[in-house]
XYZ file of C-alpha atoms in Angstrom:
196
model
C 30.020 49.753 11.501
C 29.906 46.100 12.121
C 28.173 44.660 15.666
C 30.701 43.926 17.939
C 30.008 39.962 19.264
C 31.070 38.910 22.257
C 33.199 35.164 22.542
C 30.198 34.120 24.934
C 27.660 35.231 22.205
C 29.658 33.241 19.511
C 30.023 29.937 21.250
C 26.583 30.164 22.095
C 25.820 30.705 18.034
C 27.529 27.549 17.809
C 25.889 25.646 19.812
C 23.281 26.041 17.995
C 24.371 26.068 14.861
C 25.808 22.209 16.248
C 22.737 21.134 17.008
C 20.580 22.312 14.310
C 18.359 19.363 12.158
C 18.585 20.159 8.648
C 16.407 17.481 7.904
C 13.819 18.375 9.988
C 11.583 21.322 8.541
C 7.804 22.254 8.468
C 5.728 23.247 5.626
C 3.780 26.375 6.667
C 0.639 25.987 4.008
C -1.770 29.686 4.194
C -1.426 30.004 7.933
C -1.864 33.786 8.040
C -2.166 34.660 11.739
C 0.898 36.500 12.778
C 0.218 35.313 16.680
C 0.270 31.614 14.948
C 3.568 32.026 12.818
C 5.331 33.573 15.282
C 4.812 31.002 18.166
C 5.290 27.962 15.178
C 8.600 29.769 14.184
C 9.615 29.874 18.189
C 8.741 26.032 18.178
C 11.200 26.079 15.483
C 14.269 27.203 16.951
C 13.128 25.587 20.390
C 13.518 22.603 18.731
C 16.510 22.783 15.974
C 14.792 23.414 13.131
C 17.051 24.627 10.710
C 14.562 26.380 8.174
C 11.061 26.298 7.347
C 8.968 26.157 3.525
C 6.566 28.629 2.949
C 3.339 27.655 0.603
C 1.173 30.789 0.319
C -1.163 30.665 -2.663
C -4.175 31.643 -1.324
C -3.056 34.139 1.714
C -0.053 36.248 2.542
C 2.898 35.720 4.183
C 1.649 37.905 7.655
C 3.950 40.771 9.022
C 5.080 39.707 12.228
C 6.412 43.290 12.845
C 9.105 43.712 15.963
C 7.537 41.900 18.685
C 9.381 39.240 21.133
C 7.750 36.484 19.578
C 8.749 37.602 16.338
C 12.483 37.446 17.159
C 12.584 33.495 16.684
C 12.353 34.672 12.503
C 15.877 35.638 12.607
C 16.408 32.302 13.200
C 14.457 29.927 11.059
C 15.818 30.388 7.310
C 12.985 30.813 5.212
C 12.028 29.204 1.630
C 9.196 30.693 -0.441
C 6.925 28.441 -2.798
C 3.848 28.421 -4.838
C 4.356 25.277 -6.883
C 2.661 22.614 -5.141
C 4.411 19.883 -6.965
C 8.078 21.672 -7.296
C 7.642 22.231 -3.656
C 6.710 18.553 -2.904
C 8.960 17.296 -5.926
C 12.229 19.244 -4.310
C 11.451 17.777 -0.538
C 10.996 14.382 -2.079
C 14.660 14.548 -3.824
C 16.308 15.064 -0.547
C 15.094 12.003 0.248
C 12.182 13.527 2.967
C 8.848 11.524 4.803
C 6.302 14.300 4.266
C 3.112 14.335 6.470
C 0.628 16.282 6.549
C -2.156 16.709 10.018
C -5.583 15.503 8.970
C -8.027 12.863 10.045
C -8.633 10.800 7.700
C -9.021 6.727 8.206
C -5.072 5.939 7.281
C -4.192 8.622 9.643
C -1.443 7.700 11.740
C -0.501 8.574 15.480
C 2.021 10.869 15.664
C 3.881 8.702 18.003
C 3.816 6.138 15.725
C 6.232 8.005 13.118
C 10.125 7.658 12.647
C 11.291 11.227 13.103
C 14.583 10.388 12.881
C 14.382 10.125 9.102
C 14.433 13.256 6.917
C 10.984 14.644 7.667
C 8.791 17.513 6.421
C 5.618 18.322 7.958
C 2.774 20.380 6.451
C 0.535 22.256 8.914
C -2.008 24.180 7.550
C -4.749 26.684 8.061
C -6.733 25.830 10.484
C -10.068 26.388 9.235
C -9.570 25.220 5.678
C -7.360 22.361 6.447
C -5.009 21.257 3.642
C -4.410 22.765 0.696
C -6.220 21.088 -2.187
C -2.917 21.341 -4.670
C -0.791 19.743 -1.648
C -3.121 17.487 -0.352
C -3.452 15.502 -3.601
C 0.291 15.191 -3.800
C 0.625 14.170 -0.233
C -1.123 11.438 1.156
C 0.185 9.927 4.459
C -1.759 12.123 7.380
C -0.554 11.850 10.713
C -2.755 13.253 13.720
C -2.400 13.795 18.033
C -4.236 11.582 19.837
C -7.361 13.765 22.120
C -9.000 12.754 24.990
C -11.508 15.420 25.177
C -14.544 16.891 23.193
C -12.125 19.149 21.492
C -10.992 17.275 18.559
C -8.357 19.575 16.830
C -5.310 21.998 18.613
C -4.013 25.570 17.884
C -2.008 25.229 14.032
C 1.193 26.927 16.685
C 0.297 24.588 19.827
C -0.038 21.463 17.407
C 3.424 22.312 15.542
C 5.146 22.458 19.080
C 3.853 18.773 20.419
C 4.359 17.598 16.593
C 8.472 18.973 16.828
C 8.380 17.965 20.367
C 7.963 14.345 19.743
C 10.532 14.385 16.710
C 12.969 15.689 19.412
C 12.727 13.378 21.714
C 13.292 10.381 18.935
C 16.066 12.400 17.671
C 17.880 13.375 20.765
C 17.280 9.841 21.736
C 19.055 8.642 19.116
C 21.787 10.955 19.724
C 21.067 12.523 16.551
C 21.636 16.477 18.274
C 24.859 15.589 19.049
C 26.196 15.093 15.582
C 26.515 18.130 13.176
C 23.810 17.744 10.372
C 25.651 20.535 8.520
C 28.725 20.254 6.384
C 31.540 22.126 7.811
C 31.324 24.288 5.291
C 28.306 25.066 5.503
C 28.402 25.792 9.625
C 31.267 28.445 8.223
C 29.183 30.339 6.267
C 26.252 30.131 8.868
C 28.407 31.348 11.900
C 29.225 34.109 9.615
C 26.041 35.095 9.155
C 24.819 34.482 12.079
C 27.370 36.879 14.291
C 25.972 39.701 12.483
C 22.317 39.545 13.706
């Protein structure tokens, strides 16, 4: 039998579903602690990401199981990849700036990028940093600025402060307040989405 959704539930879901960036997404590259996915993929909806890419070559997609922190996955659409390049190649065609965290001398401050064009950013593992296969393909590294002796966050804690900043350019530029899907495609996501 089919959930019953109340009209306060449904113009919540659209909300949303309004204010959702689909050209805004993250590129989640081996991270395989569940605590870590979990608290990037509440980041996610926090902030309006529509959907997430997942590049898992070298570890597994973790099983985030039922808990409260897991919920957010309901959320975030999900896209699977292992082809470096197609992945890269396909983000590229839809016209997407894609970054990647690192350190290196080009490195850029991440207040120092334009969110508010189509962005993907890769965060990877934190102990191996950057996939070989994607960090060939993708040069242009951006990085926080850290005043302590600490020089690198939490892959989760870094994701939130990276998709906070985008926000604020975007809602600055009023860019949450305009529909970034088709209305079409809000349709066949309210649809979906009253049955979760």
């Amino acid at each position: 039998m089919p959930r019953q959704i109340t009209e306060e539930r449904k113009e919540r879901i659209n909300k949303v579903l309004s204010r959702r960036q689909k050209d805004l997404t993250l590129v989640m590259d081996n991270i395989w602690d569940p605590h870590n996915v979990s608290a990037v993929l509440r980041s996610c909806d926090a902030f309006g990401v529509a959907g997430v890419h997942l590049y898992y070559t070298d570890s597994q997609w973790p099983d985030l199981g039922k808990k409260t922190s897991a919920s957010a996955k309901k959320w975030i659409a999900r896209t699977e990849h292992t082809d470096a390049a197609a992945m890269v190649g396909d983000l590229r065609a839809q016209g997407m700036q894609i970054l990647r965290t690192g350190f290196s001398e080009r490195a850029r401050r991440v207040m120092d990028v334009d969110f508010t064009r189509p962005t993907a950013i890769i965060l990877s593992n934190e102990h191996r940093g950057t996939s070989p296969g994607l960090a060939e393909l993708v040069q242009d590294e951006i990085y926080i600025p850290m005043q302590g002796m600490v020089q690198s966050f939490n892959v989760s804690v870094a994701a939130a402060i990276i998709l906070y900043q985008a926000f604020i350019q975007r809602d600055k530029a009023g860019m949450y307040d305009v529909p970034t899907f088709s209305g079409e495609e809000l349709d066949r996501l309210k649809t979906e989405w009253y049955t979760r």
